[in-house]
PDB file of C-alpha atoms and ligand atoms in Angstrom:
ATOM      1  CA  UNK A   1      16.137  -8.217  13.477  1.00 55.00           C
ATOM      2  CA  UNK A   2      15.412  -5.601  10.813  1.00 84.00           C
ATOM      3  CA  UNK A   3      13.749  -7.027   7.675  1.00 89.00           C
ATOM      4  CA  UNK A   4      11.095  -9.343   9.045  1.00 93.00           C
ATOM      5  CA  UNK A   5       9.041 -10.943   6.307  1.00 93.00           C
ATOM      6  CA  UNK A   6       7.343 -10.835   2.945  1.00 92.00           C
ATOM      7  CA  UNK A   7       3.852 -11.989   1.974  1.00 95.00           C
ATOM      8  CA  UNK A   8       2.717 -12.517  -1.586  1.00 93.00           C
ATOM      9  CA  UNK A   9      -0.943 -11.594  -1.186  1.00 96.00           C
ATOM     10  CA  UNK A  10      -1.704 -12.202  -4.870  1.00 94.00           C
ATOM     11  CA  UNK A  11       0.391 -12.237  -8.055  1.00 91.00           C
ATOM     12  CA  UNK A  12       0.063  -8.428  -8.210  1.00 92.00           C
ATOM     13  CA  UNK A  13       0.133  -7.525  -4.494  1.00 95.00           C
ATOM     14  CA  UNK A  14       3.038  -7.952  -2.064  1.00 94.00           C
ATOM     15  CA  UNK A  15       3.495  -6.844   1.539  1.00 96.00           C
ATOM     16  CA  UNK A  16       6.788  -6.317   3.388  1.00 95.00           C
ATOM     17  CA  UNK A  17       7.428  -6.066   7.115  1.00 96.00           C
ATOM     18  CA  UNK A  18      10.227  -4.428   9.077  1.00 95.00           C
ATOM     19  CA  UNK A  19      10.807  -5.005  12.792  1.00 94.00           C
ATOM     20  CA  UNK A  20      12.226  -1.841  14.272  1.00 89.00           C
ATOM     21  CA  UNK A  21      14.795  -3.126  16.718  1.00 86.00           C
ATOM     22  CA  UNK A  22      17.688  -0.872  15.655  1.00 84.00           C
ATOM     23  CA  UNK A  23      18.713   2.274  17.509  1.00 86.00           C
ATOM     24  CA  UNK A  24      17.194   5.399  16.036  1.00 87.00           C
ATOM     25  CA  UNK A  25      20.669   6.906  15.496  1.00 86.00           C
ATOM     26  CA  UNK A  26      21.702   3.914  13.361  1.00 84.00           C
ATOM     27  CA  UNK A  27      18.545   4.127  11.291  1.00 83.00           C
ATOM     28  CA  UNK A  28      19.031   7.870  10.760  1.00 82.00           C
ATOM     29  CA  UNK A  29      22.579   7.494   9.479  1.00 85.00           C
ATOM     30  CA  UNK A  30      21.631   4.601   7.169  1.00 85.00           C
ATOM     31  CA  UNK A  31      18.733   6.267   5.369  1.00 90.00           C
ATOM     32  CA  UNK A  32      18.884   9.196   2.965  1.00 91.00           C
ATOM     33  CA  UNK A  33      15.814  11.385   3.489  1.00 95.00           C
ATOM     34  CA  UNK A  34      14.434  14.303   1.530  1.00 96.00           C
ATOM     35  CA  UNK A  35      14.081  17.666   3.300  1.00 96.00           C
ATOM     36  CA  UNK A  36      10.327  17.349   3.929  1.00 96.00           C
ATOM     37  CA  UNK A  37      10.845  13.936   5.550  1.00 97.00           C
ATOM     38  CA  UNK A  38      13.618  15.272   7.784  1.00 95.00           C
ATOM     39  CA  UNK A  39      11.254  18.022   8.922  1.00 96.00           C
ATOM     40  CA  UNK A  40       8.448  15.526   9.512  1.00 96.00           C
ATOM     41  CA  UNK A  41      10.746  13.244  11.482  1.00 95.00           C
ATOM     42  CA  UNK A  42      11.894  16.141  13.676  1.00 94.00           C
ATOM     43  CA  UNK A  43       8.266  16.919  14.530  1.00 96.00           C
ATOM     44  CA  UNK A  44       7.465  13.393  15.727  1.00 96.00           C
ATOM     45  CA  UNK A  45       7.162  13.139  19.492  1.00 93.00           C
ATOM     46  CA  UNK A  46       7.678   9.433  20.132  1.00 94.00           C
ATOM     47  CA  UNK A  47      10.687   7.259  19.314  1.00 93.00           C
ATOM     48  CA  UNK A  48       8.246   4.542  18.281  1.00 93.00           C
ATOM     49  CA  UNK A  49       6.664   6.807  15.671  1.00 94.00           C
ATOM     50  CA  UNK A  50      10.097   7.837  14.356  1.00 95.00           C
ATOM     51  CA  UNK A  51      11.176   4.205  14.084  1.00 94.00           C
ATOM     52  CA  UNK A  52       7.931   3.306  12.321  1.00 95.00           C
ATOM     53  CA  UNK A  53       8.506   6.090   9.804  1.00 96.00           C
ATOM     54  CA  UNK A  54      12.155   5.082   9.213  1.00 95.00           C
ATOM     55  CA  UNK A  55      11.202   1.392   8.990  1.00 95.00           C
ATOM     56  CA  UNK A  56       8.936   2.290   6.061  1.00 96.00           C
ATOM     57  CA  UNK A  57      11.930   3.946   4.312  1.00 95.00           C
ATOM     58  CA  UNK A  58      14.019   0.815   4.916  1.00 93.00           C
ATOM     59  CA  UNK A  59      11.290  -1.248   3.278  1.00 93.00           C
ATOM     60  CA  UNK A  60      11.167   1.130   0.317  1.00 93.00           C
ATOM     61  CA  UNK A  61      14.912   0.586  -0.123  1.00 90.00           C
ATOM     62  CA  UNK A  62      14.385  -3.146   0.223  1.00 89.00           C
ATOM     63  CA  UNK A  63      12.159  -3.156  -2.864  1.00 89.00           C
ATOM     64  CA  UNK A  64      14.395  -0.808  -4.818  1.00 88.00           C
ATOM     65  CA  UNK A  65      12.881   2.631  -4.101  1.00 90.00           C
ATOM     66  CA  UNK A  66      13.880   5.501  -1.808  1.00 92.00           C
ATOM     67  CA  UNK A  67      12.218   8.179   0.272  1.00 96.00           C
ATOM     68  CA  UNK A  68      12.612  10.497  -2.740  1.00 94.00           C
ATOM     69  CA  UNK A  69      10.192   8.313  -4.731  1.00 94.00           C
ATOM     70  CA  UNK A  70       7.376   8.675  -2.211  1.00 96.00           C
ATOM     71  CA  UNK A  71       5.037  11.619  -1.856  1.00 96.00           C
ATOM     72  CA  UNK A  72       1.833  12.340   0.059  1.00 97.00           C
ATOM     73  CA  UNK A  73      -1.304  13.995  -1.253  1.00 96.00           C
ATOM     74  CA  UNK A  74      -3.218  16.610   0.764  1.00 95.00           C
ATOM     75  CA  UNK A  75      -5.058  13.950   2.742  1.00 95.00           C
ATOM     76  CA  UNK A  76      -1.849  12.193   3.827  1.00 96.00           C
ATOM     77  CA  UNK A  77      -2.311   9.286   1.429  1.00 97.00           C
ATOM     78  CA  UNK A  78       1.041   7.992   0.105  1.00 98.00           C
ATOM     79  CA  UNK A  79       1.896   7.512  -3.597  1.00 96.00           C
ATOM     80  CA  UNK A  80       5.006   6.582  -5.554  1.00 93.00           C
ATOM     81  CA  UNK A  81       5.907   9.244  -8.096  1.00 90.00           C
ATOM     82  CA  UNK A  82       4.862   7.850 -11.493  1.00 82.00           C
ATOM     83  CA  UNK A  83       8.307   8.280 -13.020  1.00 78.00           C
ATOM     84  CA  UNK A  84      10.062   6.618 -10.050  1.00 76.00           C
ATOM     85  CA  UNK A  85      12.404   3.979 -11.326  1.00 72.00           C
ATOM     86  CA  UNK A  86      13.149   0.969  -9.237  1.00 70.00           C
ATOM     87  CA  UNK A  87      16.829   0.481  -8.423  1.00 72.00           C
ATOM     88  CA  UNK A  88      18.134  -3.024  -7.863  1.00 63.00           C
ATOM     89  CA  UNK A  89      15.704  -4.662  -5.521  1.00 62.00           C
ATOM     90  CA  UNK A  90      16.819  -7.076  -2.830  1.00 59.00           C
ATOM     91  CA  UNK A  91      13.452  -8.727  -3.098  1.00 56.00           C
ATOM     92  CA  UNK A  92      13.693  -9.095  -6.859  1.00 53.00           C
ATOM     93  CA  UNK A  93      17.085 -10.764  -6.535  1.00 51.00           C
ATOM     94  CA  UNK A  94      16.156 -12.949  -3.579  1.00 55.00           C
ATOM     95  CA  UNK A  95      12.771 -14.221  -4.643  1.00 51.00           C
ATOM     96  CA  UNK A  96      12.899 -14.147  -8.422  1.00 47.00           C
ATOM     97  CA  UNK A  97       9.828 -12.023  -8.053  1.00 51.00           C
ATOM     98  CA  UNK A  98      10.660  -8.640  -9.480  1.00 56.00           C
ATOM     99  CA  UNK A  99       8.033  -6.177  -8.367  1.00 67.00           C
ATOM    100  CA  UNK A 100       8.004  -3.775 -11.265  1.00 71.00           C
ATOM    101  CA  UNK A 101       5.569  -1.114 -12.422  1.00 81.00           C
ATOM    102  CA  UNK A 102       4.110  -0.486  -9.013  1.00 89.00           C
ATOM    103  CA  UNK A 103       0.901   1.528  -9.287  1.00 93.00           C
ATOM    104  CA  UNK A 104      -0.308   1.689  -5.690  1.00 96.00           C
ATOM    105  CA  UNK A 105       1.249   1.703  -2.242  1.00 97.00           C
ATOM    106  CA  UNK A 106      -0.309   1.560   1.203  1.00 98.00           C
ATOM    107  CA  UNK A 107       1.507   1.989   4.519  1.00 98.00           C
ATOM    108  CA  UNK A 108       0.841   1.058   8.131  1.00 98.00           C
ATOM    109  CA  UNK A 109       2.939   0.935  11.283  1.00 97.00           C
ATOM    110  CA  UNK A 110       2.171  -0.268  14.756  1.00 96.00           C
ATOM    111  CA  UNK A 111       4.531  -0.389  17.733  1.00 95.00           C
ATOM    112  CA  UNK A 112       7.752  -2.118  16.602  1.00 92.00           C
ATOM    113  CA  UNK A 113       6.476  -3.087  13.133  1.00 96.00           C
ATOM    114  CA  UNK A 114       6.369  -1.153   9.865  1.00 97.00           C
ATOM    115  CA  UNK A 115       4.700  -2.449   6.731  1.00 98.00           C
ATOM    116  CA  UNK A 116       4.340  -1.422   3.129  1.00 97.00           C
ATOM    117  CA  UNK A 117       2.138  -3.085   0.562  1.00 97.00           C
ATOM    118  CA  UNK A 118       2.516  -2.527  -3.167  1.00 95.00           C
ATOM    119  CA  UNK A 119       0.274  -3.390  -6.077  1.00 95.00           C
ATOM    120  CA  UNK A 120       0.907  -3.516  -9.797  1.00 91.00           C
ATOM    121  CA  UNK A 121      -2.761  -3.168 -10.722  1.00 93.00           C
ATOM    122  CA  UNK A 122      -5.655  -2.871  -8.251  1.00 95.00           C
ATOM    123  CA  UNK A 123      -6.014  -0.300  -5.488  1.00 98.00           C
ATOM    124  CA  UNK A 124      -5.000  -1.444  -2.009  1.00 98.00           C
ATOM    125  CA  UNK A 125      -5.404  -0.409   1.600  1.00 98.00           C
ATOM    126  CA  UNK A 126      -3.609  -2.036   4.518  1.00 98.00           C
ATOM    127  CA  UNK A 127      -3.650  -1.896   8.277  1.00 98.00           C
ATOM    128  CA  UNK A 128      -1.296  -3.424  10.814  1.00 98.00           C
ATOM    129  CA  UNK A 129      -2.640  -3.553  14.337  1.00 98.00           C
ATOM    130  CA  UNK A 130      -1.337  -5.023  17.579  1.00 97.00           C
ATOM    131  CA  UNK A 131      -3.811  -7.402  19.235  1.00 98.00           C
ATOM    132  CA  UNK A 132      -4.725  -5.640  22.485  1.00 97.00           C
ATOM    133  CA  UNK A 133      -7.475  -6.065  25.120  1.00 96.00           C
ATOM    134  CA  UNK A 134      -8.576  -2.473  24.541  1.00 96.00           C
ATOM    135  CA  UNK A 135     -10.212  -3.393  21.226  1.00 97.00           C
ATOM    136  CA  UNK A 136     -12.998  -5.204  23.123  1.00 96.00           C
ATOM    137  CA  UNK A 137     -13.960  -2.019  24.944  1.00 96.00           C
ATOM    138  CA  UNK A 138     -14.360  -0.046  21.735  1.00 97.00           C
ATOM    139  CA  UNK A 139     -15.737  -2.889  19.547  1.00 97.00           C
ATOM    140  CA  UNK A 140     -19.423  -1.895  20.041  1.00 97.00           C
ATOM    141  CA  UNK A 141     -18.559   1.543  18.684  1.00 97.00           C
ATOM    142  CA  UNK A 142     -17.169   0.326  15.361  1.00 97.00           C
ATOM    143  CA  UNK A 143     -18.606  -3.129  14.542  1.00 96.00           C
ATOM    144  CA  UNK A 144     -21.548  -5.497  14.731  1.00 94.00           C
ATOM    145  CA  UNK A 145     -20.622  -7.365  17.909  1.00 95.00           C
ATOM    146  CA  UNK A 146     -22.940 -10.267  17.013  1.00 95.00           C
ATOM    147  CA  UNK A 147     -20.011 -11.279  14.777  1.00 95.00           C
ATOM    148  CA  UNK A 148     -18.059 -12.039  17.965  1.00 97.00           C
ATOM    149  CA  UNK A 149     -20.623 -14.489  19.363  1.00 95.00           C
ATOM    150  CA  UNK A 150     -19.644 -18.065  20.224  1.00 95.00           C
ATOM    151  CA  UNK A 151     -15.924 -17.288  20.243  1.00 97.00           C
ATOM    152  CA  UNK A 152     -13.359 -17.668  23.005  1.00 97.00           C
ATOM    153  CA  UNK A 153     -11.972 -14.472  24.517  1.00 96.00           C
ATOM    154  CA  UNK A 154      -8.778 -14.842  22.492  1.00 97.00           C
ATOM    155  CA  UNK A 155     -10.724 -15.360  19.255  1.00 98.00           C
ATOM    156  CA  UNK A 156     -12.903 -12.344  19.994  1.00 98.00           C
ATOM    157  CA  UNK A 157      -9.805 -10.176  20.415  1.00 98.00           C
ATOM    158  CA  UNK A 158      -8.386 -11.348  17.106  1.00 98.00           C
ATOM    159  CA  UNK A 159     -11.633 -10.976  15.214  1.00 98.00           C
ATOM    160  CA  UNK A 160     -12.382  -7.499  16.549  1.00 98.00           C
ATOM    161  CA  UNK A 161      -8.826  -6.461  15.591  1.00 98.00           C
ATOM    162  CA  UNK A 162      -9.343  -7.876  12.091  1.00 98.00           C
ATOM    163  CA  UNK A 163     -12.633  -6.004  11.665  1.00 98.00           C
ATOM    164  CA  UNK A 164     -10.987  -2.766  12.813  1.00 98.00           C
ATOM    165  CA  UNK A 165      -8.173  -3.409  10.309  1.00 98.00           C
ATOM    166  CA  UNK A 166     -10.684  -4.082   7.511  1.00 98.00           C
ATOM    167  CA  UNK A 167     -12.350  -0.739   8.149  1.00 98.00           C
ATOM    168  CA  UNK A 168      -9.062   1.165   8.319  1.00 98.00           C
ATOM    169  CA  UNK A 169      -7.860  -0.566   5.136  1.00 98.00           C
ATOM    170  CA  UNK A 170     -11.049   0.237   3.197  1.00 98.00           C
ATOM    171  CA  UNK A 171     -10.937   3.804   4.493  1.00 98.00           C
ATOM    172  CA  UNK A 172      -7.390   4.116   3.138  1.00 98.00           C
ATOM    173  CA  UNK A 173      -8.574   3.086  -0.332  1.00 98.00           C
ATOM    174  CA  UNK A 174     -11.649   5.296  -0.420  1.00 96.00           C
ATOM    175  CA  UNK A 175     -10.182   8.128   1.621  1.00 93.00           C
ATOM    176  CA  UNK A 176     -13.240  10.361   1.948  1.00 92.00           C
ATOM    177  CA  UNK A 177     -14.051  12.490   4.946  1.00 92.00           C
ATOM    178  CA  UNK A 178     -17.330  11.624   6.584  1.00 94.00           C
ATOM    179  CA  UNK A 179     -16.980   7.843   6.321  1.00 96.00           C
ATOM    180  CA  UNK A 180     -18.110   6.295   9.595  1.00 96.00           C
ATOM    181  CA  UNK A 181     -16.708   2.872  10.464  1.00 97.00           C
ATOM    182  CA  UNK A 182     -19.878   1.499  12.138  1.00 96.00           C
ATOM    183  CA  UNK A 183     -22.412   3.069   9.779  1.00 96.00           C
ATOM    184  CA  UNK A 184     -20.731   2.904   6.370  1.00 97.00           C
ATOM    185  CA  UNK A 185     -18.281  -0.046   6.374  1.00 98.00           C
ATOM    186  CA  UNK A 186     -19.797  -3.427   7.170  1.00 97.00           C
ATOM    187  CA  UNK A 187     -18.254  -6.868   6.921  1.00 97.00           C
ATOM    188  CA  UNK A 188     -20.159 -10.018   5.989  1.00 97.00           C
ATOM    189  CA  UNK A 189     -19.845 -12.803   8.576  1.00 96.00           C
ATOM    190  CA  UNK A 190     -16.523 -14.694   8.350  1.00 96.00           C
ATOM    191  CA  UNK A 191     -14.532 -17.070  10.507  1.00 97.00           C
ATOM    192  CA  UNK A 192     -10.910 -16.797  11.612  1.00 97.00           C
ATOM    193  CA  UNK A 193     -10.122 -19.888   9.555  1.00 97.00           C
ATOM    194  CA  UNK A 194     -11.387 -18.226   6.363  1.00 98.00           C
ATOM    195  CA  UNK A 195      -8.345 -15.899   6.274  1.00 98.00           C
ATOM    196  CA  UNK A 196     -10.384 -13.638   3.984  1.00 98.00           C
ATOM    197  CA  UNK A 197     -13.772 -12.001   3.668  1.00 98.00           C
ATOM    198  CA  UNK A 198     -16.005  -9.425   2.040  1.00 98.00           C
ATOM    199  CA  UNK A 199     -17.122  -6.000   3.213  1.00 98.00           C
ATOM    200  CA  UNK A 200     -19.315  -3.239   1.833  1.00 98.00           C
ATOM    201  CA  UNK A 201     -18.862   0.473   1.883  1.00 98.00           C
ATOM    202  CA  UNK A 202     -22.246   2.171   1.671  1.00 97.00           C
ATOM    203  CA  UNK A 203     -21.735   5.884   1.386  1.00 94.00           C
ATOM    204  CA  UNK A 204     -23.094   8.827  -0.613  1.00 90.00           C
ATOM    205  CA  UNK A 205     -25.789   6.666  -2.236  1.00 90.00           C
ATOM    206  CA  UNK A 206     -23.186   4.181  -3.520  1.00 93.00           C
ATOM    207  CA  UNK A 207     -22.551   0.609  -2.443  1.00 96.00           C
ATOM    208  CA  UNK A 208     -19.057  -0.725  -3.129  1.00 97.00           C
ATOM    209  CA  UNK A 209     -17.812  -4.219  -2.460  1.00 98.00           C
ATOM    210  CA  UNK A 210     -14.321  -4.961  -1.119  1.00 98.00           C
ATOM    211  CA  UNK A 211     -12.386  -8.192  -0.539  1.00 98.00           C
ATOM    212  CA  UNK A 212      -9.982  -8.512   2.326  1.00 98.00           C
ATOM    213  CA  UNK A 213      -7.330 -10.974   3.452  1.00 98.00           C
ATOM    214  CA  UNK A 214      -5.911 -11.123   6.950  1.00 98.00           C
ATOM    215  CA  UNK A 215      -2.729 -12.538   8.470  1.00 98.00           C
ATOM    216  CA  UNK A 216      -1.344 -12.986  11.960  1.00 98.00           C
ATOM    217  CA  UNK A 217       2.235 -11.780  12.365  1.00 97.00           C
ATOM    218  CA  UNK A 218       3.527 -12.437  15.876  1.00 96.00           C
ATOM    219  CA  UNK A 219       0.903 -10.668  18.039  1.00 96.00           C
ATOM    220  CA  UNK A 220      -0.230  -8.349  15.238  1.00 98.00           C
ATOM    221  CA  UNK A 221      -2.996  -8.551  12.651  1.00 98.00           C
ATOM    222  CA  UNK A 222      -2.310  -7.407   9.111  1.00 98.00           C
ATOM    223  CA  UNK A 223      -5.242  -6.732   6.794  1.00 98.00           C
ATOM    224  CA  UNK A 224      -5.123  -5.981   3.076  1.00 98.00           C
ATOM    225  CA  UNK A 225      -8.277  -4.803   1.284  1.00 98.00           C
ATOM    226  CA  UNK A 226      -8.930  -4.398  -2.447  1.00 98.00           C
ATOM    227  CA  UNK A 227     -12.015  -3.336  -4.391  1.00 98.00           C
ATOM    228  CA  UNK A 228     -13.896  -6.429  -5.622  1.00 96.00           C
ATOM    229  CA  UNK A 229     -13.609  -6.816  -9.385  1.00 84.00           C
TER     230      UNK A 229
HETATM  231  C1  COA B   1      -5.507   7.947   8.170  1.00 54.34           C
HETATM  232  C2  COA B   1      -5.698   6.727   9.024  1.00 54.34           C
HETATM  233  C3  COA B   1      -6.470   5.710   8.200  1.00 54.34           C
HETATM  234  C4  COA B   1      -4.335   6.176   9.484  1.00 54.34           C
HETATM  235  O1  COA B   1      -4.456   4.974  10.176  1.00 54.34           O
HETATM  236  P1  COA B   1      -3.706   4.672  11.559  1.00 54.34           P
HETATM  237  O2  COA B   1      -4.216   3.370  12.062  1.00 54.34           O
HETATM  238  O3  COA B   1      -3.806   5.848  12.449  1.00 54.34           O
HETATM  239  O4  COA B   1      -2.190   4.523  11.214  1.00 54.34           O
HETATM  240  P2  COA B   1      -1.484   3.459  10.277  1.00 54.34           P
HETATM  241  O5  COA B   1      -0.139   3.266  10.822  1.00 54.34           O
HETATM  242  O6  COA B   1      -2.299   2.253  10.011  1.00 54.34           O
HETATM  243  O7  COA B   1      -1.384   4.246   8.913  1.00 54.34           O
HETATM  244  C5  COA B   1      -0.619   5.391   8.809  1.00 54.34           C
HETATM  245  C6  COA B   1      -0.281   5.572   7.359  1.00 54.34           C
HETATM  246  O8  COA B   1      -1.473   5.671   6.594  1.00 54.34           O
HETATM  247  C7  COA B   1      -1.196   6.466   5.448  1.00 54.34           C
HETATM  248  N1  COA B   1      -2.273   7.444   5.362  1.00 54.34           N
HETATM  249  C8  COA B   1      -2.440   8.573   6.082  1.00 54.34           C
HETATM  250  N2  COA B   1      -3.548   9.204   5.696  1.00 54.34           N
HETATM  251  C9  COA B   1      -4.095   8.458   4.714  1.00 54.34           C
HETATM  252  C10 COA B   1      -5.264   8.594   3.922  1.00 54.34           C
HETATM  253  N3  COA B   1      -6.059   9.648   4.040  1.00 54.34           N
HETATM  254  N4  COA B   1      -5.538   7.641   3.002  1.00 54.34           N
HETATM  255  C11 COA B   1      -4.721   6.586   2.846  1.00 54.34           C
HETATM  256  N5  COA B   1      -3.585   6.394   3.569  1.00 54.34           N
HETATM  257  C12 COA B   1      -3.297   7.325   4.502  1.00 54.34           C
HETATM  258  C13 COA B   1       0.184   7.121   5.645  1.00 54.34           C
HETATM  259  O9  COA B   1       1.103   6.467   4.813  1.00 54.34           O
HETATM  260  C14 COA B   1       0.481   6.847   7.097  1.00 54.34           C
HETATM  261  O10 COA B   1       1.823   6.588   7.434  1.00 54.34           O
HETATM  262  P3  COA B   1       3.020   7.620   7.141  1.00 54.34           P
HETATM  263  O11 COA B   1       2.418   8.976   7.178  1.00 54.34           O
HETATM  264  O12 COA B   1       4.019   7.358   8.197  1.00 54.34           O
HETATM  265  O13 COA B   1       3.501   7.250   5.771  1.00 54.34           O
HETATM  266  C15 COA B   1      -6.511   7.041  10.300  1.00 54.34           C
HETATM  267  O14 COA B   1      -5.771   7.787  11.182  1.00 54.34           O
HETATM  268  C16 COA B   1      -7.773   7.826  10.037  1.00 54.34           C
HETATM  269  O15 COA B   1      -7.822   8.990   9.856  1.00 54.34           O
HETATM  270  N6  COA B   1      -8.871   7.195  10.052  1.00 54.34           N
HETATM  271  C17 COA B   1     -10.094   7.942   9.928  1.00 54.34           C
HETATM  272  C18 COA B   1     -11.158   6.992   9.862  1.00 54.34           C
HETATM  273  C19 COA B   1     -12.049   7.096  11.029  1.00 54.34           C
HETATM  274  O16 COA B   1     -13.029   7.733  10.923  1.00 54.34           O
HETATM  275  N7  COA B   1     -11.689   6.419  12.149  1.00 54.34           N
HETATM  276  C20 COA B   1     -12.497   6.347  13.326  1.00 54.34           C
HETATM  277  C21 COA B   1     -13.825   5.694  13.040  1.00 54.34           C
HETATM  278  S1  COA B   1     -14.723   5.132  14.443  1.00 54.34           S
END
């Protein structure tokens, strides 16, 4: 199964998911890549990483863009070139939801899934993370573990993965070296049923407030953060 799903996070923010089950050779012949992307792809060690990268390009095509419309700044943060014009978009045709005038894009891939999230106004950061036991071992290093109290083991795993995703997502918006996950990004208490929450970034004598929403996709957690208006 290639295209997996679509989530309308808000009227101006949409996320798209690709499940990388195709052979790498098929993906390579289907996608037109610019020279710098071909070079980057060649340098990737794992098949999983290559598939994740190509899955992102498939999603770009799905919403009417191509690899040629995407560029990275010096920090590795992705952007769509301002003059990029959307070609016919499968999503626009299918959902009656044309996603035009995209201003921001955020990308994440994890194991067999790739995701892109696009916004027509506010800044966004996303993270897609597989739910794995390992997160419990590192949780004390990145979060306030009192937020995991009174939960079953399964709930703790999910919540710790969400909190990790929140911090990655906010980092991707702010994108400043020196930000520490445990010291500078802190979530207010929330429950798994809330499906959303609030977190603060306290850094360089500034306090910024962010909203986040989270979703479970198979055994993955997807988090999307935006600055609070
Ligand atoms: C950059 C970073 C956020 C990427 O996250 P990740 O979980 O490793 O990988 P993801 O799949 O979620 O995201 C990768 C995508 O993020 C995007 N990205 C990379 N650097 C970025 C940056 N500086 N800002 C925003 N987005 C960035 C890219 O699109 C990349 O995918 P692509 O290159 O294939 O297009 C992460 O590696 C990082 O550097 N974090 C530093 C924060 C930190 O201090 N962590 C440890 C604290 S305890």
